[in-house]
XYZ file of C-alpha atoms in Angstrom:
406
model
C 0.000 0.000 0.000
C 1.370 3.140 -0.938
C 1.712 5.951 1.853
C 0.021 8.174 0.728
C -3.626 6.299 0.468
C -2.082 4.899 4.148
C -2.176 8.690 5.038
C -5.503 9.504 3.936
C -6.542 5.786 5.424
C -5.341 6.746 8.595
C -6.856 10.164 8.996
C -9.893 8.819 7.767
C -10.216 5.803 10.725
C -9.938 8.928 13.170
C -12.770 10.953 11.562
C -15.383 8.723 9.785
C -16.407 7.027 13.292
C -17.597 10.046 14.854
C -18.392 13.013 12.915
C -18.630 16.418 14.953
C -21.236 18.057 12.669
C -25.016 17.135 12.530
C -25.794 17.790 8.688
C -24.481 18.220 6.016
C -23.122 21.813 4.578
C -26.323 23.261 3.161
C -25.605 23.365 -0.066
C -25.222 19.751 -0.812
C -28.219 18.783 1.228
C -30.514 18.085 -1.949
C -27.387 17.659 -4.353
C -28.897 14.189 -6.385
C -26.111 13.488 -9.444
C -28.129 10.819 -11.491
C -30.373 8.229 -10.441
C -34.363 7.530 -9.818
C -35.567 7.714 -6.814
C -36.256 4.177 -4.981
C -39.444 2.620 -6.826
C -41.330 -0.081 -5.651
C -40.678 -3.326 -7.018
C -42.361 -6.405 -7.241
C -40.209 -8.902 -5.459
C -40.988 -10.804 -2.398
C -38.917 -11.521 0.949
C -39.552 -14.754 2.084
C -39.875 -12.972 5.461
C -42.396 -10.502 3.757
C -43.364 -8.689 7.004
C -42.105 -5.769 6.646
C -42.209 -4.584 3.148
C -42.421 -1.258 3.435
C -40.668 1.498 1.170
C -37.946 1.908 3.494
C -35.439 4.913 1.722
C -34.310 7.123 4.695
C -34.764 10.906 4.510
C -31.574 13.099 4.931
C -30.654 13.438 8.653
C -32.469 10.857 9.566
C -31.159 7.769 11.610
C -31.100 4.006 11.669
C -32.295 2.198 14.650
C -29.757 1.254 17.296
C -31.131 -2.319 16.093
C -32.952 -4.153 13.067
C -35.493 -6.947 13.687
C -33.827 -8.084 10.886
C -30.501 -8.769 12.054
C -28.875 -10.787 15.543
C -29.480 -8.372 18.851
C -26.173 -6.589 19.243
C -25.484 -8.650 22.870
C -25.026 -11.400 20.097
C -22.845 -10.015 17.729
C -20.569 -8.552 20.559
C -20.361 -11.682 21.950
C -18.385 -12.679 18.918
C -15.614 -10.146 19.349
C -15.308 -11.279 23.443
C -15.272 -15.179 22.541
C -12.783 -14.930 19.370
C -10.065 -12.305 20.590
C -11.017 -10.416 23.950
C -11.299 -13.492 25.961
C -7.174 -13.898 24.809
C -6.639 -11.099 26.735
C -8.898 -11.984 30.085
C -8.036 -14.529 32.466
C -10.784 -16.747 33.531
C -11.309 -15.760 37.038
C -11.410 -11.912 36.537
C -14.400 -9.912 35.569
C -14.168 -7.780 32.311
C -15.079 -4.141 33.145
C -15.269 -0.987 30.809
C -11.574 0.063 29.697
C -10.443 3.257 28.995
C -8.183 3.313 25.993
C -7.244 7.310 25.935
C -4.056 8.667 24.394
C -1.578 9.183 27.388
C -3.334 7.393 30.057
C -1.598 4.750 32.376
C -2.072 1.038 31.467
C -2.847 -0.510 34.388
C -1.656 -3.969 35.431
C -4.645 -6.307 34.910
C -5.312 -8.991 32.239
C -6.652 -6.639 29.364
C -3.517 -4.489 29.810
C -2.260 -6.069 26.663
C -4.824 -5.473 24.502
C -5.241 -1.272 25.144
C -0.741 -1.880 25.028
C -1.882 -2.799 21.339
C -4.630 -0.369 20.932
C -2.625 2.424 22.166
C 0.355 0.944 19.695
C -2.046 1.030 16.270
C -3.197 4.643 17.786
C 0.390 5.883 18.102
C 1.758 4.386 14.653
C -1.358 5.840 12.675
C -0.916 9.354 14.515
C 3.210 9.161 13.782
C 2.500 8.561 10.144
C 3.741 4.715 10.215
C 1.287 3.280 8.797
C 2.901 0.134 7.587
C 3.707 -0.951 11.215
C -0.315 0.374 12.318
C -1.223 -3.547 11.356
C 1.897 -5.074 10.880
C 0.611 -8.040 13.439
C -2.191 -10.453 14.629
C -2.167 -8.901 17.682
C -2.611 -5.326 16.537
C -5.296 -6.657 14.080
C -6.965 -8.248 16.797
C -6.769 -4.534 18.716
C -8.376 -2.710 16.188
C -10.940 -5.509 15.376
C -11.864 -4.877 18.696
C -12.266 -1.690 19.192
C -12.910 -0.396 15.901
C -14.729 -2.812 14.146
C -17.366 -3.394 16.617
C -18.971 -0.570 16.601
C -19.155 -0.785 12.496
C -20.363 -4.185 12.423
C -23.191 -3.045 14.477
C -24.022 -0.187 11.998
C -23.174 -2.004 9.296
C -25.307 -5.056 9.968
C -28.285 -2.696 10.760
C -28.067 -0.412 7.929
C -27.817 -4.168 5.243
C -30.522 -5.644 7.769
C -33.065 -2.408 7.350
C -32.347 -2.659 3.514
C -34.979 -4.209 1.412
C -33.843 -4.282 -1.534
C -30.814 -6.452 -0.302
C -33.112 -8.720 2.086
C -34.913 -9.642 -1.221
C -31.568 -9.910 -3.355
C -29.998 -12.102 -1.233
C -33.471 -14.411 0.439
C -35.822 -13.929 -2.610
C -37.447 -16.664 -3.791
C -36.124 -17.856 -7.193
C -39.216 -18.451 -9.858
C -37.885 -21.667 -10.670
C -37.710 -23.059 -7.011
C -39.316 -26.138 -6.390
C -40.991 -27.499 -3.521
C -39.973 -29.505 -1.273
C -40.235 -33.031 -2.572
C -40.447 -36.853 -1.710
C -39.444 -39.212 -3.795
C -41.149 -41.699 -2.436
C -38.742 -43.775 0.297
C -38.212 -40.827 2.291
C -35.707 -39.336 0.761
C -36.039 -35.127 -0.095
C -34.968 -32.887 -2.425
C -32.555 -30.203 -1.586
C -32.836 -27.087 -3.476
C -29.396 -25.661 -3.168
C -29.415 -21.955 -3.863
C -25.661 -19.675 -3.538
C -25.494 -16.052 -3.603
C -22.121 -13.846 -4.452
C -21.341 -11.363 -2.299
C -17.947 -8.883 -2.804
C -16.659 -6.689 0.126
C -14.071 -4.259 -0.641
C -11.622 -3.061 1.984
C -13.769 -5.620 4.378
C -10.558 -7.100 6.009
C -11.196 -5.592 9.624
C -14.125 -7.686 9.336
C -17.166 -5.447 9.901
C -19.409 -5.918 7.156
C -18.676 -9.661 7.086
C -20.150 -9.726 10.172
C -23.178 -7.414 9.272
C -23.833 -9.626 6.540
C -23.557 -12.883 8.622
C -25.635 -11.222 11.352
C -28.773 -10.552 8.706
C -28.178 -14.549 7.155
C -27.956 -15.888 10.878
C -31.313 -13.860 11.498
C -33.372 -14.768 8.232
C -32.375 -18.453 9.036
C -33.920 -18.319 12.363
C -37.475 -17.202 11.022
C -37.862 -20.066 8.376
C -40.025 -22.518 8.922
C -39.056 -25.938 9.548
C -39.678 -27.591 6.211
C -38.420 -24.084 4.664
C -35.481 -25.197 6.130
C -35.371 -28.869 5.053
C -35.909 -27.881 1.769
C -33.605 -25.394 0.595
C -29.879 -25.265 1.029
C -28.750 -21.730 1.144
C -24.782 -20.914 1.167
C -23.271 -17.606 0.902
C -20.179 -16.876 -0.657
C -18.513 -13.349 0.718
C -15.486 -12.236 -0.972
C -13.079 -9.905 0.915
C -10.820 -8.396 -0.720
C -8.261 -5.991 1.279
C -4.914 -4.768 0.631
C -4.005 -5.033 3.895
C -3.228 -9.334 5.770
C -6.326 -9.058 7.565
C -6.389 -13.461 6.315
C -6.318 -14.192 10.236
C -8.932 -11.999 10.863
C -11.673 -12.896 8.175
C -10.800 -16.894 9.418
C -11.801 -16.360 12.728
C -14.945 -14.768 12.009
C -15.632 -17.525 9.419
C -15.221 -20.336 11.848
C -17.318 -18.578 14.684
C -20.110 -17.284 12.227
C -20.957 -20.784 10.883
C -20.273 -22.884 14.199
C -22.458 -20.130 16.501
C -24.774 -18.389 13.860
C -25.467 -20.389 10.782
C -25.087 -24.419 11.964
C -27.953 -24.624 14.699
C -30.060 -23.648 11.804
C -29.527 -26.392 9.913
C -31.854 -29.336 9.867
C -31.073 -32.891 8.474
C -29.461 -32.831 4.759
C -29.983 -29.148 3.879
C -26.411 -27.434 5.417
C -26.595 -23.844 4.969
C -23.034 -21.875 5.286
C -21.361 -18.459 4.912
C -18.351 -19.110 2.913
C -15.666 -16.447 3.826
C -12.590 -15.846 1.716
C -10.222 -13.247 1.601
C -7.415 -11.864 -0.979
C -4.728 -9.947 0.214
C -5.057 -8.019 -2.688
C -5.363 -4.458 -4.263
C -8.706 -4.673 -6.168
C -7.793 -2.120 -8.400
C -5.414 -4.847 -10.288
C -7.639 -7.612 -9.851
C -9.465 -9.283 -13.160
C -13.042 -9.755 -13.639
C -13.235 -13.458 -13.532
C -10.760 -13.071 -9.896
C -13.614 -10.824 -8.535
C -16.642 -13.209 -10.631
C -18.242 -10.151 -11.173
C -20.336 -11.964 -13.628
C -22.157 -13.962 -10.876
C -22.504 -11.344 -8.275
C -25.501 -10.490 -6.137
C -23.932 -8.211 -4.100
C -20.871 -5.258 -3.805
C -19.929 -3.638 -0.681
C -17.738 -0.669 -0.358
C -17.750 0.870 2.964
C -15.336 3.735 3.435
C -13.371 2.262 0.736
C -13.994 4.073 -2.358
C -12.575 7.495 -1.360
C -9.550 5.578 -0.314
C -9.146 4.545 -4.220
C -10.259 7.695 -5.746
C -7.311 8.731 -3.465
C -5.060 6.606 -4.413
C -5.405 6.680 -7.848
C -8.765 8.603 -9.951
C -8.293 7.154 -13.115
C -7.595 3.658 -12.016
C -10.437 3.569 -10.012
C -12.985 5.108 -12.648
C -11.751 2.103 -14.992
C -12.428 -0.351 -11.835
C -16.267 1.159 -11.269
C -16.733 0.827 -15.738
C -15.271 -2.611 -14.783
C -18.476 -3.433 -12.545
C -20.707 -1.557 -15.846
C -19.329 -4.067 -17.787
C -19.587 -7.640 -16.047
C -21.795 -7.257 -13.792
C -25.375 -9.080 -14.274
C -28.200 -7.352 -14.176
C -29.805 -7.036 -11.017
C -26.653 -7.187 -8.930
C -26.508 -4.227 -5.525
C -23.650 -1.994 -5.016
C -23.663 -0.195 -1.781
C -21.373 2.134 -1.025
C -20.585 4.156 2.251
C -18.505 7.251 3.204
C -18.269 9.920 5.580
C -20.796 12.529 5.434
C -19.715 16.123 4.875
C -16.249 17.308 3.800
C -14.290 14.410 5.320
C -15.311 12.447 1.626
C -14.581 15.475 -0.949
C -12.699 15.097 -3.726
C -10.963 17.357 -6.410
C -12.150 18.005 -9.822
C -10.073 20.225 -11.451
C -9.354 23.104 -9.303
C -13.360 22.710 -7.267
C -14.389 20.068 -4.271
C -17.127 18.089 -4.729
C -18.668 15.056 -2.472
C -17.375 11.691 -3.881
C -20.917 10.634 -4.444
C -21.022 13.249 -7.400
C -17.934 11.342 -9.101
C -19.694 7.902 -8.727
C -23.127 8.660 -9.683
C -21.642 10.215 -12.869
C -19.671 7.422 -13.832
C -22.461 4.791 -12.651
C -25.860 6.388 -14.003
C -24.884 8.986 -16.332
C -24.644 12.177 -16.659
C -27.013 15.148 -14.622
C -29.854 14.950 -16.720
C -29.192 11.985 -19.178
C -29.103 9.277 -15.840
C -30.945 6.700 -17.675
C -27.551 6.622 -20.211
C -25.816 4.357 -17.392
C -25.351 0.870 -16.665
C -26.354 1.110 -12.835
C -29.938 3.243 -11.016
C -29.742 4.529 -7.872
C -32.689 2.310 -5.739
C -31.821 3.834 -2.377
C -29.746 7.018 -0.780
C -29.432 9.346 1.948
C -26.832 11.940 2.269
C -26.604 11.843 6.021
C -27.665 9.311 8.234
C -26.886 8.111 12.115
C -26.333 5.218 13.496
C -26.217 5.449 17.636
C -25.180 2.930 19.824
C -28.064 1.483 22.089
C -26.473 2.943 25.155
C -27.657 0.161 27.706
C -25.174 -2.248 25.576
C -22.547 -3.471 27.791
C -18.378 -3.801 26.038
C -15.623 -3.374 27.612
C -14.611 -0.227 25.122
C -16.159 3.099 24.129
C -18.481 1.600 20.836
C -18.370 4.834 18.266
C -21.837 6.546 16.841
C -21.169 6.879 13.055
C -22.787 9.477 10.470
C -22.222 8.571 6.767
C -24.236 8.786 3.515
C -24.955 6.117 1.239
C -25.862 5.174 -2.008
C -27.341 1.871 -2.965
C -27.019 0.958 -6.630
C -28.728 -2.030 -8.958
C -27.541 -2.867 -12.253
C -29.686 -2.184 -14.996
């Protein structure tokens, strides 16, 4: 990774977790750069209760948590069982830590891990950013403190999405019913969905997603269940070795989550696997954007456009190119100035880049490959504040932009 998308990486970590403003400079408010607004569709959830239009106004906020996805006790659970419980001896209790720049560590089991926060703090704010994840255990740190709080907002915000409920749980129209062939024996619809995740190695969108699949396989019904196999394939790709990481979460997420929902033949499975790779220089057929359901980029994107504009305009005609109709591409950034960038000698909000390149130009939108389904320029997600971890978990304000192939 070069340094200087490390740089803006870096900087970016400190500001996109907590933004200090509450909207959006004025001006940019209604600022819509091609695109139709969301339209109703057609499709059917399996879990059809809730099928509401559900596009969020602008300042808005999503709920601390989605019926849709695990309760948050559950998904916190996963970062105490897979990396805090390494820290924590088995007799002590694990209270709230205070990981502040400058303060004293004190001597107690968890002393290591805010040792390794306070390390991955200290590299990113002296500029060595190669050395900020440079180990498992200062992956681990930031996993842990970082990461939690996105997976919550991460799994609410896919969880509260319709439009992905239904691309990833719909109902095929060829799907057959469950059948019996006579001695017993039944037929098992197998049906996979793609997912991509760019930038995902920190592992907080894996676990969104996981946390929406684990919930949907809880509210099918029993023969639901016996009939159809469902596996998900997630693809992270990350230029950073987060490979430890994104292992971890896989083995928890199907052992915990997704295998006490199986029932007799039918095994449904998240199937995790990560590239150490930049996805800039990756092929088509490495990313199988031909077969994709799904692409995530959360605070990613800026981080190419960064590192290289024309590289990553090619990448996002890439996607216009391969990818099958229907397929989602959600992206996420910071709201406000913190995801600006330069056109010519003027500033502009990344979304203005992407919609251009994705839908068309202002005016002549229906010229692109991709619609815009679902956005919101500025939205919150708060942390319930009765949830009990042993760190400070970070309110986030972002805006996002949910596209669909056409």
């Amino acid at each position: 990774m070069s340094r200087r998308i490390q740089r803006s990486k870096a900087r970016r970590e400190q500001q996109n977790l907590e933004s200090s403003s509450n909207s959006l400079d004025e001006k940019f408010n209604n600022l819509r750069i091609g695109g139709n607004r969301p339209q109703k569709t057609n499709t059917t959830l399996i879990d059809n209760d809730d099928m509401e239009e559900n596009s969020l106004n602008v300042g808005s906020k999503l709920p601390s948590q989605s019926r849709f996805g695990l309760e948050e006790k559950t998904v916190l659970q996963l970062f105490e069982n897979l990396w805090i419980s390494k820290y924590a001896s088995q007799n002590n209790s694990i209270n709230l830590l205070d990981d502040s720049e400058g303060q004293e560590i004190p001597d107690i089991p968890l002393s290591g891990l805010l040792k390794s926060i306070q390390q991955v703090k200290s590299d990113l704010f002296n500029r060595e950013y190669l050395k900020a994840w440079d180990s498992d255990a200062k992956r681990e740190a930031y996993a842990i403190r970082w990461s939690s709080s996105r997976a919550l907002a991460y799994g609410c915000l896919f969880a509260e999405q319709r439009y992905i409920r239904n691309c990833l749980f719909e109902k095929e129209e060829d799907d057959k019913e469950e059948e019996d062939d006579g001695e017993g024996n039944v037929t098992i619809n197998q049906h996979i969905k793609h997912i991509l995740c760019i930038g995902a190695g920190a592992g907080g969108e894996v676990i969104g997603l996981s946390s929406m699949i684990s919930k949907f396989l809880q509210k099918q019904e029993i023969n639901e269940l016996r009939a159809n196999e469902r596996i998900f394939k997630v693809h992270a790709v990350d230029i950073a070795n987060w490979g430890n990481i994104i292992n971890d979460i896989d083995t928890y997420v199907n052992e915990n989550w997704i295998k006490p929902n199986n029932i007799n033949t039918a095994v449904n499975k998240v199937e995790l696997k990560f590239d150490n790779k930049d996805v800039l220089k990756m092929s088509h057929e490495e990313l199988n954007l031909k077969n994709l359901n799904l692409i995530t980029s959360m605070f990613t994107t800026n981080e190419l456009i960064s590192e290289s504009k024309l590289e990553t305009i090619k990448f996002l005609k890439t996607l216009s190119t391969y990818c099958s109709k229907n397929c989602l591409f959600l992206i996420v950034e910071s709201a406000g100035s913190y995801s600006n960038v330069s056109i010519g000698s003027k500033q502009f909000p990344v979304f203005f880049l992407i919609d251009m390149i994705l839908c068309g130009k202002r005016g002549d939108e229906n010229s692109g490959a991709w619609e815009i389904v679902d956005e919101n320029d500025s939205i919150w997600y708060r942390v319930n504040k009765d949830i009990d971890y042993i760190l400070k978990l970070e309110n986030m304000r972002f805006f996002y932009r949910l596209y669909r192939k056409r």
